[in-house]
mmCIF file of C-alpha atoms in Angstrom:
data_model
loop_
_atom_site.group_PDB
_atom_site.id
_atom_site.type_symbol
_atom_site.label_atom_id
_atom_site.label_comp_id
_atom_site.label_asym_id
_atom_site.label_seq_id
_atom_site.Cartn_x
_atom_site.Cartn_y
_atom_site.Cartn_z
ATOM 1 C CA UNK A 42 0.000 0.000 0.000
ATOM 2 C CA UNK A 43 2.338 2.638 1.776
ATOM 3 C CA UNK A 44 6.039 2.256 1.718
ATOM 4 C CA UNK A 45 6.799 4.588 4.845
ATOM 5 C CA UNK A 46 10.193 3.259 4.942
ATOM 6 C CA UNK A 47 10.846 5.039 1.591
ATOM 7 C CA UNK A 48 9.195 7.920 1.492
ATOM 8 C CA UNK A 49 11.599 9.132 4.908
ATOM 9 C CA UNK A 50 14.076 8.280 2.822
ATOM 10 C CA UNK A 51 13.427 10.523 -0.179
ATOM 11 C CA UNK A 52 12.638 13.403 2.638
ATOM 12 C CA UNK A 53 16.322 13.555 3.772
ATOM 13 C CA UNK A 54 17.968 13.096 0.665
ATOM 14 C CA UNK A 55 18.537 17.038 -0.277
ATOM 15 C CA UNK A 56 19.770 17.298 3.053
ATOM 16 C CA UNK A 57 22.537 14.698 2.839
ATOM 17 C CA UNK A 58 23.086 15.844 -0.805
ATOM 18 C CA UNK A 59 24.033 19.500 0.879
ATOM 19 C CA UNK A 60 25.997 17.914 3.624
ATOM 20 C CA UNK A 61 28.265 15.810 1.009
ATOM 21 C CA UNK A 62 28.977 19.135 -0.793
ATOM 22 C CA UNK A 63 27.121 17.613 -4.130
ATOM 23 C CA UNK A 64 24.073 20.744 -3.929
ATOM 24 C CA UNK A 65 24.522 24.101 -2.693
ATOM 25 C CA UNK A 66 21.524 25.008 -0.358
ATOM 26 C CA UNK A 67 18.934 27.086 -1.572
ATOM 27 C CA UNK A 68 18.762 30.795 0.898
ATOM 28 C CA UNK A 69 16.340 33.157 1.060
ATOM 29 C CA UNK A 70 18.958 36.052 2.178
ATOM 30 C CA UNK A 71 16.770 39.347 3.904
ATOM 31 C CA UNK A 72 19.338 41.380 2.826
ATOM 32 C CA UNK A 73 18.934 42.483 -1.162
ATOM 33 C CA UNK A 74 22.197 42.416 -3.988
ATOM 34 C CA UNK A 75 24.129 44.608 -4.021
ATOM 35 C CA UNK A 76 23.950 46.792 -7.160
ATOM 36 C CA UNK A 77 26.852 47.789 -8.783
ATOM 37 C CA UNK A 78 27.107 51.610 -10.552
ATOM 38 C CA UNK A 79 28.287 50.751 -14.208
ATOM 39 C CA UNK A 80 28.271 53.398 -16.774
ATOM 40 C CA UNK A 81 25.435 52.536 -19.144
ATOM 41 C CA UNK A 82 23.869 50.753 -16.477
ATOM 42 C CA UNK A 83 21.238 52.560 -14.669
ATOM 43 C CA UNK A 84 19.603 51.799 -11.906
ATOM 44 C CA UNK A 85 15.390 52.195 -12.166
ATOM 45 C CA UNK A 86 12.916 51.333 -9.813
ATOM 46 C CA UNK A 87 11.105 52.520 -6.911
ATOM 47 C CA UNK A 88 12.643 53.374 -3.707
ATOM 48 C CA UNK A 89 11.969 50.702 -0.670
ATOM 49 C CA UNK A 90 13.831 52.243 1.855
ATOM 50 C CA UNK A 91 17.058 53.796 3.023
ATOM 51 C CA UNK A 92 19.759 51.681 5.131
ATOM 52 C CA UNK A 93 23.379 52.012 6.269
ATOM 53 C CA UNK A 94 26.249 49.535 7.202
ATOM 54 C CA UNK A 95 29.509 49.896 9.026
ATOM 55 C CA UNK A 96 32.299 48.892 5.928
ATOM 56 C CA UNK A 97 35.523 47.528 8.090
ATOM 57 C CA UNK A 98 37.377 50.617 5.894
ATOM 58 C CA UNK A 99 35.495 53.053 4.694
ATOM 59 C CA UNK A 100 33.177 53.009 8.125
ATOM 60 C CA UNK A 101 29.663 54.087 7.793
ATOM 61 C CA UNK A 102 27.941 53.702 4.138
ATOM 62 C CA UNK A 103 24.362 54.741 3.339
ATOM 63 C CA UNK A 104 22.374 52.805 1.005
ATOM 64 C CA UNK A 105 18.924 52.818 -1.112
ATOM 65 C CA UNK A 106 17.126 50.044 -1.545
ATOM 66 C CA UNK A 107 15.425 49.872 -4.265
ATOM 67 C CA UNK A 108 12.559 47.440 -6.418
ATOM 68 C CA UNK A 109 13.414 46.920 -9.996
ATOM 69 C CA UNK A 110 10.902 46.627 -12.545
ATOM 70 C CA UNK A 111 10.955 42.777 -12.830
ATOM 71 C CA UNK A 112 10.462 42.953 -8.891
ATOM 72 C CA UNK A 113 13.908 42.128 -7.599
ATOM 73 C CA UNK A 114 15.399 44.331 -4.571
ATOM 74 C CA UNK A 115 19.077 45.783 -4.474
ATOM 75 C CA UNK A 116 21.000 47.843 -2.510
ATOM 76 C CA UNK A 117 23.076 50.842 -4.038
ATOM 77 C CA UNK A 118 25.703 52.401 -1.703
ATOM 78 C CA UNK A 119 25.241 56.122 -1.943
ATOM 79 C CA UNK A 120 28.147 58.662 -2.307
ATOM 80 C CA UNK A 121 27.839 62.211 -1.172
ATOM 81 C CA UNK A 122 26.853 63.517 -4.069
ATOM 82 C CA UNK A 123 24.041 60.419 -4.584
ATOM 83 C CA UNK A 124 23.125 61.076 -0.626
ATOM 84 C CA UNK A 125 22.641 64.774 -0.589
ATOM 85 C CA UNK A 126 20.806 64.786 -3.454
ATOM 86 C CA UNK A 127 18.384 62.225 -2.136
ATOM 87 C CA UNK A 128 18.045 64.838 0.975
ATOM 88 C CA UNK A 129 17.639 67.885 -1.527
ATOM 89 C CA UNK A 130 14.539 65.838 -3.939
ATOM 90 C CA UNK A 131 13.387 64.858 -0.332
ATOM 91 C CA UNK A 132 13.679 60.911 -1.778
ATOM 92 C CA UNK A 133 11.090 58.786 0.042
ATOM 93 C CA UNK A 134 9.994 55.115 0.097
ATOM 94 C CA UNK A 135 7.429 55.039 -2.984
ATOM 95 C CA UNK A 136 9.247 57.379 -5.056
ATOM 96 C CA UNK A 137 11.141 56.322 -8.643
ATOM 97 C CA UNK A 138 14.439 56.943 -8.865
ATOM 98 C CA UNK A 139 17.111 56.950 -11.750
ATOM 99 C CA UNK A 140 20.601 56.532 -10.717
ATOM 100 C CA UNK A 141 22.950 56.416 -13.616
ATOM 101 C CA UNK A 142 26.911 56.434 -13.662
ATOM 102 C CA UNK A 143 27.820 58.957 -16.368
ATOM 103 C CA UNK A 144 31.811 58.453 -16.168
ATOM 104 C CA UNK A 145 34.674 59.340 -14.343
ATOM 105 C CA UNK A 146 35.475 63.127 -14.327
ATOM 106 C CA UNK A 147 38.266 65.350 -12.988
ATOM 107 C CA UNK A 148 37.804 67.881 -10.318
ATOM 108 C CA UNK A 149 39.381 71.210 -10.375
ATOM 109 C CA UNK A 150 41.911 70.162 -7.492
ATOM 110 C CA UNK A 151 42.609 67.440 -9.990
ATOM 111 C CA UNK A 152 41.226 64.793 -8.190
ATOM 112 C CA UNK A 153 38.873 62.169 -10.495
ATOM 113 C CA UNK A 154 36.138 60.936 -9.398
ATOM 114 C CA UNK A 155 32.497 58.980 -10.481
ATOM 115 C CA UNK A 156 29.625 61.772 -11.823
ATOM 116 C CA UNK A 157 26.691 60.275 -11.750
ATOM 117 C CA UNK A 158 22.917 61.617 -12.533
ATOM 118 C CA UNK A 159 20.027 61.237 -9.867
ATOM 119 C CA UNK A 160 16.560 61.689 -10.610
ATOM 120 C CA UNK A 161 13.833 61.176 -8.428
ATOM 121 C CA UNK A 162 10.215 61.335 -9.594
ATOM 122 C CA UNK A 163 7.847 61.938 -6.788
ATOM 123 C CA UNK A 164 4.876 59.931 -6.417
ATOM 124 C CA UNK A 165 1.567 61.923 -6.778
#
């Protein structure tokens, strides 16, 4: 009728296929990818939320998290310039936003450094 014997088997078997190192486990992770700034690249969606992290060398680093169209979440770390300008459009969770890596660029002390374009579009 009902093989029970078998059937506890076949329950355990991803399990042992994980601990032998033959499948890698499947992890929901709470914490989105993070999305890298590439010129030609943008990044469009609608803002989730803001969050921060302590990096182990460049300390504190502020990020946007953010829903993409085809409903995945990622996490772009915001420079000053990305940062104040979320403070200045008054960025808030429900908002679209446009964050696009135009180049590097050189700064009149002669420093270079990433220009980027943020646009956020404020829900009505």
């Amino acid at each position: 009728m009902f093989n029970n014997h078998q059937s506890k088997q076949d329950r355990f078997a991803f399990l042992k296929a994980i601990a032998s190192g033959q499948s890698a486990p499947v992890v929901e992770s709470s914490f989105p990818e993070i999305w890298k700034h590439e010129v030609d690249k943008p990044l469009i969606g609608i803002i989730i939320g803001f969050s921060s992290f302590e990096h182990e060398r460049f300390g504190l680093q502020e990020t946007v998290i953010v829903e993409l169209e085809n409903g995945q979440h990622v996490s772009a770390i915001l420079n000053n310039y990305l940062s104040n300008g979320m403070q200045y459009q008054r960025a808030e969770p429900g908002d679209y936003v446009l964050i696009r890596l135009l180049g590097k660029e050189k700064g009149t002390n002669g420093s270079v450094y990433n220009k980027f374009e943020l646009v956020v579009q404020k829900v009505q």
